[in-house]
Coordinates of C-alpha atoms in Angstrom, one line a residue:
M1 CA 241.9 294.1 69.6
L2 CA 237.8 295.2 69.1
S3 CA 236.7 291.6 71.1
K4 CA 238.3 292.7 74.2
N5 CA 236.0 295.8 74.7
L6 CA 232.9 294.0 73.9
R7 CA 230.3 293.7 76.4
P8 CA 230.0 291.8 78.6
S9 CA 233.0 289.7 78.6
K10 CA 233.4 286.1 79.7
A11 CA 234.1 287.2 83.2
E12 CA 231.1 289.7 83.4
I13 CA 228.9 286.9 81.6
A14 CA 229.7 284.4 84.4
F15 CA 229.1 286.8 87.0
L16 CA 226.0 288.1 85.6
D17 CA 224.4 285.1 84.9
Q18 CA 224.5 283.9 88.7
A19 CA 223.5 287.4 90.1
Y20 CA 220.3 287.4 87.7
K21 CA 219.5 283.8 88.3
K22 CA 219.5 284.5 92.2
F23 CA 217.8 287.9 91.9
Y24 CA 215.3 286.8 89.9
E25 CA 214.7 284.0 92.1
I26 CA 214.5 286.2 95.3
Y27 CA 212.3 289.1 93.2
R28 CA 209.7 286.3 92.4
E29 CA 209.5 285.2 95.8
T30 CA 208.9 288.5 97.5
L31 CA 206.4 289.4 94.9
N32 CA 204.2 286.2 96.2
D33 CA 202.2 287.1 99.3
E34 CA 202.9 284.1 101.2
F35 CA 206.6 285.4 101.3
W36 CA 205.2 288.1 103.8
E37 CA 203.7 285.4 106.0
K38 CA 207.2 284.0 106.6
D39 CA 209.3 284.2 109.7
S40 CA 210.9 287.7 110.0
Y41 CA 214.5 286.3 110.1
Y42 CA 214.0 284.2 106.8
R43 CA 212.5 287.5 105.1
F44 CA 215.6 289.4 106.2
F45 CA 217.9 287.2 104.9
R46 CA 216.6 286.9 101.2
I47 CA 216.1 290.6 101.4
K48 CA 219.6 291.3 102.2
T49 CA 220.8 288.9 99.5
A50 CA 218.6 290.9 97.1
F51 CA 220.3 294.1 98.1
E52 CA 223.7 292.5 98.1
I53 CA 223.2 291.3 94.5
Y54 CA 222.2 294.3 93.0
A55 CA 224.8 296.6 94.9
E56 CA 227.3 294.1 93.2
L57 CA 225.6 294.6 89.5
L58 CA 225.8 298.4 90.4
N59 CA 229.5 297.6 89.5
Y60 CA 228.7 296.4 85.9
E61 CA 229.6 299.8 83.5
P62 CA 226.4 299.3 81.6
I63 CA 224.1 299.3 84.2
K64 CA 226.0 302.8 85.5
W65 CA 225.2 304.3 82.2
E66 CA 221.5 303.5 82.9
I67 CA 221.4 305.0 86.2
K68 CA 222.9 308.2 84.5
L69 CA 220.2 308.1 82.0
I70 CA 217.4 307.3 84.8
K71 CA 218.8 310.4 87.0
K72 CA 218.5 312.6 83.8
N73 CA 215.3 311.3 82.0
R74 CA 213.2 310.0 84.6
P75 CA 210.9 311.7 87.5
P76 CA 213.1 313.2 90.0
M77 CA 215.0 311.0 92.6
E78 CA 214.4 307.6 90.8
G79 CA 217.9 307.4 89.9
E80 CA 219.2 308.2 93.3
L81 CA 216.9 305.6 95.1
G82 CA 217.9 303.3 92.2
S83 CA 221.4 303.9 93.2
E84 CA 222.3 306.0 96.2
L85 CA 219.5 304.6 98.5
F86 CA 219.8 300.8 97.7
K87 CA 223.5 300.8 97.7
C88 CA 223.2 302.9 101.4
I89 CA 220.8 299.9 102.8
R90 CA 223.2 297.4 101.3
N91 CA 226.2 298.8 103.2
I92 CA 224.2 298.9 106.3
F93 CA 223.3 295.3 106.2
A94 CA 226.9 294.4 105.2
H95 CA 228.9 296.7 107.6
F96 CA 226.2 296.1 110.7
P97 CA 225.4 292.7 110.5
F98 CA 223.9 293.0 114.1
F99 CA 220.2 292.3 113.3
D100 CA 217.6 289.6 112.6
S101 CA 215.0 291.6 110.9
W102 CA 214.1 294.8 108.9
N103 CA 212.3 296.4 111.8
E104 CA 215.3 295.9 114.4
V105 CA 217.9 297.8 111.7
W106 CA 219.0 300.9 113.4
I107 CA 222.0 303.5 112.7
N108 CA 223.3 306.4 114.0
K109 CA 226.2 308.7 113.0
L110 CA 228.8 307.6 115.7
L111 CA 228.3 303.7 114.9
I112 CA 228.4 304.4 111.0
N113 CA 231.7 306.3 111.5
W114 CA 233.0 304.3 114.2
Y115 CA 236.4 303.4 111.9
K116 CA 236.2 306.3 109.4
E117 CA 233.8 309.1 108.2
G118 CA 232.7 310.0 104.9
Q119 CA 232.0 306.5 103.7
T120 CA 228.8 305.6 101.9
I121 CA 226.3 305.7 104.6
D122 CA 227.7 308.6 106.2
R123 CA 227.9 310.6 102.6
F124 CA 224.2 309.5 101.8
L125 CA 222.7 310.5 105.3
R126 CA 224.8 314.0 105.4
K127 CA 222.9 314.8 101.7
Y128 CA 219.4 313.6 102.4
V129 CA 219.3 314.5 106.2
G130 CA 216.1 316.9 106.5
K131 CA 214.9 316.4 102.8
D132 CA 211.2 316.0 101.8
E133 CA 209.4 312.7 102.2
I134 CA 209.0 311.1 98.8
H135 CA 205.8 309.6 97.7
L136 CA 205.7 306.7 95.4
R137 CA 203.3 304.2 94.2
I138 CA 204.1 300.5 92.3
W139 CA 201.8 298.8 90.1
E140 CA 201.9 295.3 90.6
G141 CA 200.6 293.8 87.2
D142 CA 200.3 290.2 88.2
K143 CA 197.9 291.2 90.9
K144 CA 196.4 294.2 89.1
Q145 CA 196.9 296.5 92.1
M146 CA 198.7 299.8 93.1
T147 CA 201.0 300.0 95.9
Y148 CA 201.5 303.4 97.7
L149 CA 204.5 304.0 100.1
S150 CA 206.7 306.7 101.1
I151 CA 210.2 306.9 101.7
T152 CA 211.5 309.2 104.7
F153 CA 214.6 310.8 105.2
P154 CA 215.7 311.2 108.8
N155 CA 215.2 314.5 110.4
E156 CA 218.1 314.3 112.5
Y157 CA 221.7 312.6 111.8
N158 CA 223.9 312.7 115.1
D159 CA 225.4 310.4 117.6
N160 CA 222.4 309.9 119.6
T161 CA 219.7 309.8 117.7
Q162 CA 218.9 306.2 116.1
I163 CA 217.5 306.0 112.5
Y164 CA 215.5 302.9 112.2
L165 CA 215.2 301.6 108.7
K166 CA 211.6 300.6 109.0
D167 CA 211.0 304.4 109.3
I168 CA 212.9 305.2 106.3
M169 CA 210.8 303.1 104.5
S170 CA 208.4 300.0 105.5
E171 CA 209.5 296.6 104.9
R172 CA 207.0 294.9 102.7
E173 CA 206.0 298.3 100.7
G174 CA 209.6 299.4 100.4
V175 CA 211.2 296.0 99.6
K176 CA 208.6 295.3 96.8
F177 CA 209.6 298.8 95.5
S178 CA 212.8 298.5 95.7
L179 CA 212.7 295.1 93.9
I180 CA 210.7 296.5 91.2
L181 CA 212.9 299.1 90.4
M182 CA 216.2 297.2 90.6
K183 CA 214.6 294.5 88.2
K184 CA 213.5 297.4 85.9
I185 CA 217.1 298.8 85.8
I186 CA 219.0 295.7 85.6
D187 CA 216.6 294.5 83.1
T188 CA 217.8 297.1 80.6
Q189 CA 221.0 294.6 80.3
L190 CA 218.7 291.7 78.7
I191 CA 217.8 291.1 75.4
H192 CA 214.7 289.0 76.7
P193 CA 214.2 290.0 80.0
N194 CA 211.8 287.2 81.1
F195 CA 214.7 285.5 83.1

């Protein structure tokens, strides 16, 4: 009876093994300066894949527990960014696959709710429209440098105003921050996080 409740299960191990391998491959690639010199379409494909993997990892119960702890114990908004914002971005990629680069991605209320109101993206934007900009910094230990970025929430959320992803957060700094925070969260489930 006890063995059925142990984490991770055999199925979870199979999924986690594949998810972690691919996520870490992309993570290492994006921290390399040469990645940012590659074609915008290639970068976008890799970034989308990382967000998709992370969003799937958010379904793993121990990671959900970690997000709750972050929301309770870490600086304001870190848990919300690590869950709500990243899942929103993943859903934009998944539900609106019309774009070929980060800077092209835009949404508005009409597009988001074409099928049904109140889904993840709609809920996120309703919650954060007009909220103050968040200023963040990330330490890249390998390079011994601090990178600064801002996350800006839209001032308007309606049928006519296009909300560009690049205006919420820049591609290079935003993605680096996102993947570093994602890694920090998923690392909590590894005994030796040098994957």
